[in-house]
Tab-separated table of C-alpha atoms in Angstrom:
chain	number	residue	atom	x	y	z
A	79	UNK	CA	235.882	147.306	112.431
A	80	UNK	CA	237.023	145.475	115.295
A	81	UNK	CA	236.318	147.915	117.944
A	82	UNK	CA	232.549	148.569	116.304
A	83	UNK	CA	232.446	144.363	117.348
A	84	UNK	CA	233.990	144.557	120.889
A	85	UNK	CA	231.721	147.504	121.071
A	86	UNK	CA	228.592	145.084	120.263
A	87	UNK	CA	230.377	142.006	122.530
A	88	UNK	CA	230.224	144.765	124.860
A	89	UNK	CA	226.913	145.457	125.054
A	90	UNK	CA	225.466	142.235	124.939
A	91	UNK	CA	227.357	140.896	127.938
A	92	UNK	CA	225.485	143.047	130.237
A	93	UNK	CA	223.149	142.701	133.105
A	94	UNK	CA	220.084	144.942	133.821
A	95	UNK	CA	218.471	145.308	137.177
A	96	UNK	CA	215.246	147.032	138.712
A	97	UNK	CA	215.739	150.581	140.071
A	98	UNK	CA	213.346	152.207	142.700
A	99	UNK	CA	212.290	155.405	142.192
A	100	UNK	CA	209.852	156.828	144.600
A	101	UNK	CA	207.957	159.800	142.851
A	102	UNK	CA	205.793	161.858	145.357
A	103	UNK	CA	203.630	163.420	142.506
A	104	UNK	CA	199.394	163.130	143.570
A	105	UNK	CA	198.650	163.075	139.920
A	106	UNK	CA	201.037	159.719	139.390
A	107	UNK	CA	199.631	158.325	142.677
A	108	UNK	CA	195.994	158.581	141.664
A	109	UNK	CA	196.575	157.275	138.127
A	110	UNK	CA	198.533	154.933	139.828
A	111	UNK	CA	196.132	153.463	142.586
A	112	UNK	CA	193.190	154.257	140.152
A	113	UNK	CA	194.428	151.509	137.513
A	114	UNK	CA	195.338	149.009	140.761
A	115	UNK	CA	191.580	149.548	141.624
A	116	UNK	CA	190.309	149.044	138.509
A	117	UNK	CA	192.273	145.972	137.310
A	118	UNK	CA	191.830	144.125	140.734
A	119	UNK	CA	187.954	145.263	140.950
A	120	UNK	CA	187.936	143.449	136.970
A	121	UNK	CA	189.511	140.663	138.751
A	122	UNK	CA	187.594	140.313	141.677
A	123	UNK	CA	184.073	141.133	140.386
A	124	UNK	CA	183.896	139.964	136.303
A	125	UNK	CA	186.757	137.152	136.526
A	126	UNK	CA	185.819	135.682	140.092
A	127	UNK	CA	182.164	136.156	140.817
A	128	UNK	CA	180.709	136.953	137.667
A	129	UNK	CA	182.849	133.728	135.183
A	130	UNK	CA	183.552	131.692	138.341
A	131	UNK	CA	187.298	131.190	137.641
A	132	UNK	CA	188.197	129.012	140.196
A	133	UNK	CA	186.110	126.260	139.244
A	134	UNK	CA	186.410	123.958	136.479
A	135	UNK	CA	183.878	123.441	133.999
A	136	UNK	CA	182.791	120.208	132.214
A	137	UNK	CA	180.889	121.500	128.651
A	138	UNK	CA	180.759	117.852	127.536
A	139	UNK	CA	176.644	117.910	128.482
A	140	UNK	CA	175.247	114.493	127.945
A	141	UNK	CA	171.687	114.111	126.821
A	142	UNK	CA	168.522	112.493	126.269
A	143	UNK	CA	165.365	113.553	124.890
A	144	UNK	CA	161.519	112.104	125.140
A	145	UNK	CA	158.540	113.753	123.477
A	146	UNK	CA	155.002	112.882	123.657
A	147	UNK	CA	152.322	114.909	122.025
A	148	UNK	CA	148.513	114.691	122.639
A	149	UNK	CA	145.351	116.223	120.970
A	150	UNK	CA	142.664	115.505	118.747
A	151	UNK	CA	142.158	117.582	115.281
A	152	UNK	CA	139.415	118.022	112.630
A	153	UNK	CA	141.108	117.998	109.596
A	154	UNK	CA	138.860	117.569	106.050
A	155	UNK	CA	136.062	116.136	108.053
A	156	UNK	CA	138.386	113.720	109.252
A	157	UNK	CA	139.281	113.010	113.401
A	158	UNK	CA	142.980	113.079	113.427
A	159	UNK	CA	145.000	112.114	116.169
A	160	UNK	CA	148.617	111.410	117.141
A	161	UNK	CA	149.521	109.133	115.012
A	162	UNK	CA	148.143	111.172	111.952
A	163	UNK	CA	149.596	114.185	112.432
A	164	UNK	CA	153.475	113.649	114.354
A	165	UNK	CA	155.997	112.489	112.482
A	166	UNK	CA	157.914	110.408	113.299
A	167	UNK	CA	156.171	108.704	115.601
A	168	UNK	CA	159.376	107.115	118.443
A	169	UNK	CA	159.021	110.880	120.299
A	170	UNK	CA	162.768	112.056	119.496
A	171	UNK	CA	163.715	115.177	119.983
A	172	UNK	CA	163.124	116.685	116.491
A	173	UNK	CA	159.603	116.020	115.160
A	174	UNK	CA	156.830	118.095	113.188
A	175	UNK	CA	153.569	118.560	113.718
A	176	UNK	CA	151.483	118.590	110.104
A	177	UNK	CA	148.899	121.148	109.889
A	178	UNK	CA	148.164	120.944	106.204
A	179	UNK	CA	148.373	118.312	103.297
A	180	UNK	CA	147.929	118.432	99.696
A	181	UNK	CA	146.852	115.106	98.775
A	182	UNK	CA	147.394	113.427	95.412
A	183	UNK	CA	145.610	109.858	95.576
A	184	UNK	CA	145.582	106.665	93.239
A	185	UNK	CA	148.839	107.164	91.709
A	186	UNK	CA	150.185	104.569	89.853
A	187	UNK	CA	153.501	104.638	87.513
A	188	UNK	CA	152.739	105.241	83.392
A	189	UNK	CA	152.595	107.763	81.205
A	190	UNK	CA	150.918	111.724	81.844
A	191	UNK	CA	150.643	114.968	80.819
A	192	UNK	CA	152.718	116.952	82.916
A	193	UNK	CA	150.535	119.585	84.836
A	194	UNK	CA	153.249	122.213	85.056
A	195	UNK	CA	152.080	124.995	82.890
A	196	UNK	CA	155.781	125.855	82.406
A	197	UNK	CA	156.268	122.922	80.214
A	198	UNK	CA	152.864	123.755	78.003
A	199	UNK	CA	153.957	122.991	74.146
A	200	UNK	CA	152.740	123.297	70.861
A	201	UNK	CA	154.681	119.931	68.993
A	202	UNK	CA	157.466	117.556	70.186
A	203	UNK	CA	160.349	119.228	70.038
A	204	UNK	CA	159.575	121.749	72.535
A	205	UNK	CA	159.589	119.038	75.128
A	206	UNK	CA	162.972	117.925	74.012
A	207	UNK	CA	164.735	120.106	76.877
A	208	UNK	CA	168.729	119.710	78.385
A	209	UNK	CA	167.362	118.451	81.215
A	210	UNK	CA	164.438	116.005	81.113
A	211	UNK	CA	163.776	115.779	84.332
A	212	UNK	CA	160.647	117.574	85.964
A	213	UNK	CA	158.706	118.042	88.943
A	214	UNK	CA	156.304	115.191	88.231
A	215	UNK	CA	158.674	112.851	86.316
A	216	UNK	CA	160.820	112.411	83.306
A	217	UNK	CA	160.210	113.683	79.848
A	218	UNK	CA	159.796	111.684	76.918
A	219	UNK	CA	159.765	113.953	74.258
A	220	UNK	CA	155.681	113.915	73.197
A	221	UNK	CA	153.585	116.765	73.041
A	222	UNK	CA	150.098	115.518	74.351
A	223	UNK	CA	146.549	116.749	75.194
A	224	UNK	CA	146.406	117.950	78.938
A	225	UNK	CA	142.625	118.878	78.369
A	226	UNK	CA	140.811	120.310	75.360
A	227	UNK	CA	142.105	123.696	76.117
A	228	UNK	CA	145.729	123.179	75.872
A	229	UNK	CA	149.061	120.753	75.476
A	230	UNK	CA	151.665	119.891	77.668
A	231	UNK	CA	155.131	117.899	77.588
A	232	UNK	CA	154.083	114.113	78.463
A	233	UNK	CA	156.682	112.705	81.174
A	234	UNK	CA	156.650	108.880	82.553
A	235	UNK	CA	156.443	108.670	86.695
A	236	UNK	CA	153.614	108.779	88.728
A	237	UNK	CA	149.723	109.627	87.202
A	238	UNK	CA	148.741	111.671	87.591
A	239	UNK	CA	150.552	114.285	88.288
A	240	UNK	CA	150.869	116.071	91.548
A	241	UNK	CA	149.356	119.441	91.719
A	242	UNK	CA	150.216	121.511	94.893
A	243	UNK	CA	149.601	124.673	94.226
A	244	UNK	CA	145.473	124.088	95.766
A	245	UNK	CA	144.604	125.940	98.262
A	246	UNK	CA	143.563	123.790	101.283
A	247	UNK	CA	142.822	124.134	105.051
A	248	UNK	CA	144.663	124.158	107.550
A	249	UNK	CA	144.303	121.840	111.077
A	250	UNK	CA	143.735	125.129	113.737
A	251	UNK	CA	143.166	122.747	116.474
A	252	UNK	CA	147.526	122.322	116.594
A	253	UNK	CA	147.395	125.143	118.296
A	254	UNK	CA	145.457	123.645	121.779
A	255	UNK	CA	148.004	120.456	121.373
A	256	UNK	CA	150.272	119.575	124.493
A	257	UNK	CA	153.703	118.569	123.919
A	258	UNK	CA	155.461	116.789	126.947
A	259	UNK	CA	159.160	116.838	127.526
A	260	UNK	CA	161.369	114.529	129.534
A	261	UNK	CA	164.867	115.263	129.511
A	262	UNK	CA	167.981	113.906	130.936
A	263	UNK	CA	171.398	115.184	131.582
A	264	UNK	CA	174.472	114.198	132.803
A	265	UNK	CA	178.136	116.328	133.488
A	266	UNK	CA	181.067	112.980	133.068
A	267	UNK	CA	183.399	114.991	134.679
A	268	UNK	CA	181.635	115.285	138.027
A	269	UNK	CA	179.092	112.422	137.540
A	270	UNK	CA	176.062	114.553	137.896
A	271	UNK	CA	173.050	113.096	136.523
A	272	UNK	CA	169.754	115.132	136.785
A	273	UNK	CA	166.053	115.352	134.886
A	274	UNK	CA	163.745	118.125	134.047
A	275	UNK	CA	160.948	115.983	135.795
A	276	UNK	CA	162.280	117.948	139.808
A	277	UNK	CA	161.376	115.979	142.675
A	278	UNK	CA	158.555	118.363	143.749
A	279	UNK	CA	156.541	118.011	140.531
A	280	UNK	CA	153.962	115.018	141.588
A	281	UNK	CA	151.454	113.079	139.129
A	282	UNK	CA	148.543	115.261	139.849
A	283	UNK	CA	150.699	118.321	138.352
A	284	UNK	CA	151.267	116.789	135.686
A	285	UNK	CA	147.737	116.530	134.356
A	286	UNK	CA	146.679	120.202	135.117
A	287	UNK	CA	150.045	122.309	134.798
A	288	UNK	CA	150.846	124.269	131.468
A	289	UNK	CA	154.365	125.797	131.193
A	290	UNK	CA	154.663	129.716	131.659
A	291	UNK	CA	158.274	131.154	132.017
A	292	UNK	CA	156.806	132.711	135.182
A	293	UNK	CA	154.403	131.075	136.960
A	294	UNK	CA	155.000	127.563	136.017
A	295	UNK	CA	158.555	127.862	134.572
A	296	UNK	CA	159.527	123.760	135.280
A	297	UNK	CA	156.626	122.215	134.197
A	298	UNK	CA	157.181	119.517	131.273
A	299	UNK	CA	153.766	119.768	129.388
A	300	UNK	CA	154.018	122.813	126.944
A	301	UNK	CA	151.020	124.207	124.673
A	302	UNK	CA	152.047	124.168	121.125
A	303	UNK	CA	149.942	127.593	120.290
A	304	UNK	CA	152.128	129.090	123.499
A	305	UNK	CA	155.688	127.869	122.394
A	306	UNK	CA	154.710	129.090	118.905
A	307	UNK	CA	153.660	132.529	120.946
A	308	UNK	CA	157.038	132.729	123.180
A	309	UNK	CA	158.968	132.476	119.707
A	310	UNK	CA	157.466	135.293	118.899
A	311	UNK	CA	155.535	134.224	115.657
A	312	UNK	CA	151.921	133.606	114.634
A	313	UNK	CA	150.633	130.258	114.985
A	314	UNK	CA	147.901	130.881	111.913
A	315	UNK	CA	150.727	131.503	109.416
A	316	UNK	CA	153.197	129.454	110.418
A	317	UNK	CA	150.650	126.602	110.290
A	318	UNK	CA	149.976	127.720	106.791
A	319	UNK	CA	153.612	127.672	105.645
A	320	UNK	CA	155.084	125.514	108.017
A	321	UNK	CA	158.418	126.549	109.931
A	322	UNK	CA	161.179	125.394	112.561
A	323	UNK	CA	160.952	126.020	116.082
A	324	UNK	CA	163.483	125.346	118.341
A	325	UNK	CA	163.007	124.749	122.420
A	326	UNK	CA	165.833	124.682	124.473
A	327	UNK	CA	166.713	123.672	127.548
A	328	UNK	CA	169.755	125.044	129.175
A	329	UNK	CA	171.787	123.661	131.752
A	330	UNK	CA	174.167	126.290	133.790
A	331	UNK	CA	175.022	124.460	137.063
A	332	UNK	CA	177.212	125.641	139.986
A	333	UNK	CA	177.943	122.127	141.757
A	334	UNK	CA	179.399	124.163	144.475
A	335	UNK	CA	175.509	124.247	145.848
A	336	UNK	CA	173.660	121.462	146.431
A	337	UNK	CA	171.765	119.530	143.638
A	338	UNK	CA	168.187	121.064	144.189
A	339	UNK	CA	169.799	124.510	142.778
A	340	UNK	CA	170.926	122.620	139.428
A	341	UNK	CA	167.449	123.153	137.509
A	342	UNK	CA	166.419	123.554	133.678
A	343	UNK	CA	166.137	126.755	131.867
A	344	UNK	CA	163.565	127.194	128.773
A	345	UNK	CA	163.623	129.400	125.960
A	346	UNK	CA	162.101	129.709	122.453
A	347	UNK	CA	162.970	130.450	118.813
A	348	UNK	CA	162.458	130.488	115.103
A	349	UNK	CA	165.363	128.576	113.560
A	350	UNK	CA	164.523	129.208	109.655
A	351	UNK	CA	163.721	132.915	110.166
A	352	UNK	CA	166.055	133.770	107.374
A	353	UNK	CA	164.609	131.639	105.034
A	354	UNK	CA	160.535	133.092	106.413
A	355	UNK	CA	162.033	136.122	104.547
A	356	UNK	CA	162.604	134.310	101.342
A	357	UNK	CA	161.084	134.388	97.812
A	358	UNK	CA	162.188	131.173	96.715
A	359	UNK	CA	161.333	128.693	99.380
A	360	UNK	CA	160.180	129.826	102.704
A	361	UNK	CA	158.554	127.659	104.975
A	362	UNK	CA	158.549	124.192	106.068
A	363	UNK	CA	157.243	120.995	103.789
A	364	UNK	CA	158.197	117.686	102.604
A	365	UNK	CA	156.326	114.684	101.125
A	366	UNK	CA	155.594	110.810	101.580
A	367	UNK	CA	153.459	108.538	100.321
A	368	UNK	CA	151.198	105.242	101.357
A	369	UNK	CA	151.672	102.128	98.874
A	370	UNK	CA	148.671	100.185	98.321
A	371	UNK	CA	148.143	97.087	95.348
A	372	UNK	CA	144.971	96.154	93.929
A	373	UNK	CA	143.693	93.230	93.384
A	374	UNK	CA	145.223	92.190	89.918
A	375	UNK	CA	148.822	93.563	91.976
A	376	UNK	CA	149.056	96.804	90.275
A	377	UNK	CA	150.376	99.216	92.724
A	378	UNK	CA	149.323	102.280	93.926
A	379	UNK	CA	150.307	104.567	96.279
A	380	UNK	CA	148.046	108.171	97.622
A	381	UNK	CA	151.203	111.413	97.962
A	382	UNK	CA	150.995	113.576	100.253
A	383	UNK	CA	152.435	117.225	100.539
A	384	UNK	CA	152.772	118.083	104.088
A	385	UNK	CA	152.882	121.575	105.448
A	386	UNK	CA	153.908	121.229	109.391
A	387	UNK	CA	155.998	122.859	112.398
A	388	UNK	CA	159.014	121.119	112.872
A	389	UNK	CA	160.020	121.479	116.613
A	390	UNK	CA	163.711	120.790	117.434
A	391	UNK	CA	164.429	120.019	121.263
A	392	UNK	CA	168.092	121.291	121.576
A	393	UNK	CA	170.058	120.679	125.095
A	394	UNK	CA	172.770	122.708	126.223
A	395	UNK	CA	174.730	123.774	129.381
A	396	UNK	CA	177.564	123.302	131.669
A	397	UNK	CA	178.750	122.784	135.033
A	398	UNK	CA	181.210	123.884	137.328
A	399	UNK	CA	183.028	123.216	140.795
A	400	UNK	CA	185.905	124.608	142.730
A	401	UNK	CA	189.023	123.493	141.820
A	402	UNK	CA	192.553	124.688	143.362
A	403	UNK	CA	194.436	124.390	139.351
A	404	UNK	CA	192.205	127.613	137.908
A	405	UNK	CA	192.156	129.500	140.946
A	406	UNK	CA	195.727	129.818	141.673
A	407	UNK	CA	196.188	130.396	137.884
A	408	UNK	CA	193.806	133.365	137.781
A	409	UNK	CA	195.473	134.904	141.382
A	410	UNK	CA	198.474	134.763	139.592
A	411	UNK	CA	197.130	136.701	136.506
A	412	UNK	CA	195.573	138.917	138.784
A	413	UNK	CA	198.600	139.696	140.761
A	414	UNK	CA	200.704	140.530	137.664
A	415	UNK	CA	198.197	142.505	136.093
A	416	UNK	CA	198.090	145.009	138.820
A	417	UNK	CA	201.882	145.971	137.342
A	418	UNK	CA	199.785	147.460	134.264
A	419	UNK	CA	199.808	150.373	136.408
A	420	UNK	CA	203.252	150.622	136.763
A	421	UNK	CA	203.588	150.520	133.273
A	422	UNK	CA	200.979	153.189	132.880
A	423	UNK	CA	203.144	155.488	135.228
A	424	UNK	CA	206.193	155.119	133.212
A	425	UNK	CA	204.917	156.136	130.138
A	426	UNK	CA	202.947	159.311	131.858
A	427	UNK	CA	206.304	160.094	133.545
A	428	UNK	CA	208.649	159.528	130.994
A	429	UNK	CA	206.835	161.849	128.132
A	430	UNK	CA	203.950	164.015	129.594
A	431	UNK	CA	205.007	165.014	132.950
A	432	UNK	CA	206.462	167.931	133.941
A	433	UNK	CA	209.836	166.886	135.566
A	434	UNK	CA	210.444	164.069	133.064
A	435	UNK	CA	213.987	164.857	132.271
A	436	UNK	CA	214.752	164.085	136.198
A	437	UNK	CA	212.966	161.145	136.236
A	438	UNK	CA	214.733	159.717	133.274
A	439	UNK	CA	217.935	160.699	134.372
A	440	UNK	CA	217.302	158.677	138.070
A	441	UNK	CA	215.516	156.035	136.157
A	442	UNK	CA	218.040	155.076	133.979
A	443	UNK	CA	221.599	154.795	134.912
A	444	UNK	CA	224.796	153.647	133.333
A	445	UNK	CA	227.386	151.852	135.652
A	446	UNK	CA	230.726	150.898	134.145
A	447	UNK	CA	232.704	148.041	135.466
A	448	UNK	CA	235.115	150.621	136.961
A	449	UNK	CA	232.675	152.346	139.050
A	450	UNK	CA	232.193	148.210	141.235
A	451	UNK	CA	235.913	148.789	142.864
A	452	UNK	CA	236.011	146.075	145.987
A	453	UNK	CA	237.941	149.459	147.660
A	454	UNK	CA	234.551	151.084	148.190
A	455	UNK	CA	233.233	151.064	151.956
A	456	UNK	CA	230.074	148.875	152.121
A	457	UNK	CA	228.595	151.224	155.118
A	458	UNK	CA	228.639	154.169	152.178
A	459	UNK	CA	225.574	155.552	150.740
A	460	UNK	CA	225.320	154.755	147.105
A	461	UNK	CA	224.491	158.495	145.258
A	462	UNK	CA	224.386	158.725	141.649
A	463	UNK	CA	226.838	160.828	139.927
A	464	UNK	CA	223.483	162.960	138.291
A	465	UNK	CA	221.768	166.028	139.890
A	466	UNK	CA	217.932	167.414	139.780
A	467	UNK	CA	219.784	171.111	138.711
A	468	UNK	CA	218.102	172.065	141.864
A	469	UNK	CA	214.322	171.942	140.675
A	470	UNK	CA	213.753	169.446	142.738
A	471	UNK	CA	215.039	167.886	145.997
A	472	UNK	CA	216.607	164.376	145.952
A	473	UNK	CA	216.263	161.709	149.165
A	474	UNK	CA	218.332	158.642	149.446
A	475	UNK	CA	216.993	155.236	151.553
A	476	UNK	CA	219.431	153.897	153.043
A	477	UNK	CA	217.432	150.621	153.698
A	478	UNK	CA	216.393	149.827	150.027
A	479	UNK	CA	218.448	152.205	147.725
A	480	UNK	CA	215.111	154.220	146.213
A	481	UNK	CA	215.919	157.333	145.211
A	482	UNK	CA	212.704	159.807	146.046
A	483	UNK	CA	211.787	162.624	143.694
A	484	UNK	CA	209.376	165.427	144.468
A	485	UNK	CA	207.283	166.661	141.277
């Protein structure tokens, strides 16, 4: 027992150090060299050119958005402009354009059938339901006439009753509307501040330029039926059913070139696709009303269900500039990653190789304590006690102690 722990005292009070071993093998070498390559090729071309790594980035992209859209619509032989149709009305980033309402007029609050022909009824206590609240009020438990045909559950809200299952038309003329788009960024870290309005744009471009991703690809005033068309949907349907689109404007800035090269990016998308695909509620709508009193102060109010395109103006981007921190920090990693190789080698030699006995036996060596005598001339050459059994033929350095094996 107590030798087994002097043993294990032993052992840990030991010291390992690094021994050369020069193999002169060309299938080593060119794994060898071929991993180097590879690794500082990764380094050089993906990690330094490609991700910049020796510049530090600020994500922290501040922003502001202003949206102004113009056009005139014929909508129920009615003129509609601007402030008909965009909601809401300050120009923020996310607003929709309404291409079809369902109007319900000259509600006021009492007591109505309900027009839902799931709550049609027979007597009163089949409108006596868990849950007494429905799409056009509250229940009260009657059974009344809805017309001479049939009954339905009576609720209290607003009469009468919204029905929006009519078909109705929708405003085409969205599709020739012009949305304009002034946006402003600005990178804290650096103190970069920069628009989407570029010095060269002048006033007179302005009034005749239409964004195209290639010919005009930073001009602010964008076609609605072309933003629709660069998402890749149908204006006609989406109109119909109403939908999210999302613009963005991406901002990927080297600062290590001079502010003219800093410039917006555009690109286009449906944001609700997954719900287009739905059976329970695809599209876009929502409703509002406008209040009115008569004269004996009995209000009123006219509901409208609006079917639009919501457009959401999202802003995104970074910058980056040279900085001495991440580019020393990513030499380093490249300069110890080019010892994967080594690694590599070992394994290859110590298990696959031909010859792998040898090199394990010149790779790893045992030196007792008795073997460091101060008696030993310091002008010797240091050989190692093991042999190659003559298959191969072993040189000593005298100028770094690497012991050379031929494979």
């Amino acid at each position: 027992m107590l030798s087994s722990s002097m043993t294990c005292v032993a052992n840990f009070f030991t010291y390992e150090t690094t021994k050369s071993v020069v193999v002169k093998s060309w299938t080593i070498g060119v794994i060898n060299r071929a991993v180097q390559l590879l690794i500082i090729s990764y380094f050089i071309g993906w990690v330094f050119l490609h991700e910049k790594a020796y510049q530090i980035r600020d994500t922290s992209i501040e922003s502001s958005v202003v949206t102004k859209v113009k056009g005139f619509g014929n909508y129920s032989n009615r003129i509609m402009d601007t402030a008909d149709y965009v909601t809401p009305p300050q120009g923020t980033s996310v607003f929709v354009i309404i291409t079809k309402l369902i109007v319900t007029e000259n509600q006021v609050q009492g007591f109505c059938p309900e027009n839902n022909l799931r709550y049609q009824c027979t007597s009163d206590s089949e409108c006596k339901k868990p849950v007494s609240i429905t799409g056009g009020g509250i229940l009260t438990g009657q059974c009344v006439n809805f017309n001479a045909t049939f009954r339905t559950c009576q609720i209290q809200g607003w009469c009468p009753a919204e029905m929006d299952n009519v078909d109705v038309p929708v405003m085409l003329e969205a599709e020739n509307f012009t949305l304009f788009i002034k946006n402003s960024i600005r990178f804290p870290l650096f103190d970069f501040e920069k628009g989407n309005l570029l010095p060269n744009i002048t006033a007179e471009d302005i009034q005749k330029c239409h964004f195209h991703p290639l010919k005009q690809p930073f001009c602010p005033i964008l076609r609605l039926g072309d933003i629709v068309k660069f998402a890749g949907q149908n204006f006609t349907s989406l109109a119909r059913t109403g939908g999210i689109i999302g613009i963005k404007i991406g901002w990927v800035c080297d600062l290590d070139h001079s502010w003219e090269h800093c410039i917006p990016s555009y690109s286009f998308s449906r944001l609700d696709s997954v719900s287009e695909k739905s059976k329970v509620s695809s599209g876009y709508n929502f409703r509002y009303a406008k209040y009115y009193k008569q004269e004996n102060g009995t209000e009123f109010r006219t509901l409208m269900k609006a079917y639009g395109i919501r457009f959401d103006v999202l802003v995104y981007g970074n910058a980056g500039k040279f900085n001495i921190i991440p580019t020393l920090i990513n030499c380093v990693a490249a300069f110890t990653s080019v010892g994967v190789g080594t690694v590599l080698c070992d394994i290859i030699l110590l298990n696959f190789l031909k010859g792998a006995d040898q090199y394990k036996a010149k790779k790893f060596e045992e030196v007792s304590e008795m073997v460091l005598r101060p008696n030993v001339p310091s002008s010797s050459m240091f050989r190692s006690d093991q042999t190659l059994g003559g298959r191969c033929e072993e040189k000593q350095s005298t100028d770094s102690g690497a012991y050379s094996i031929g494979l």
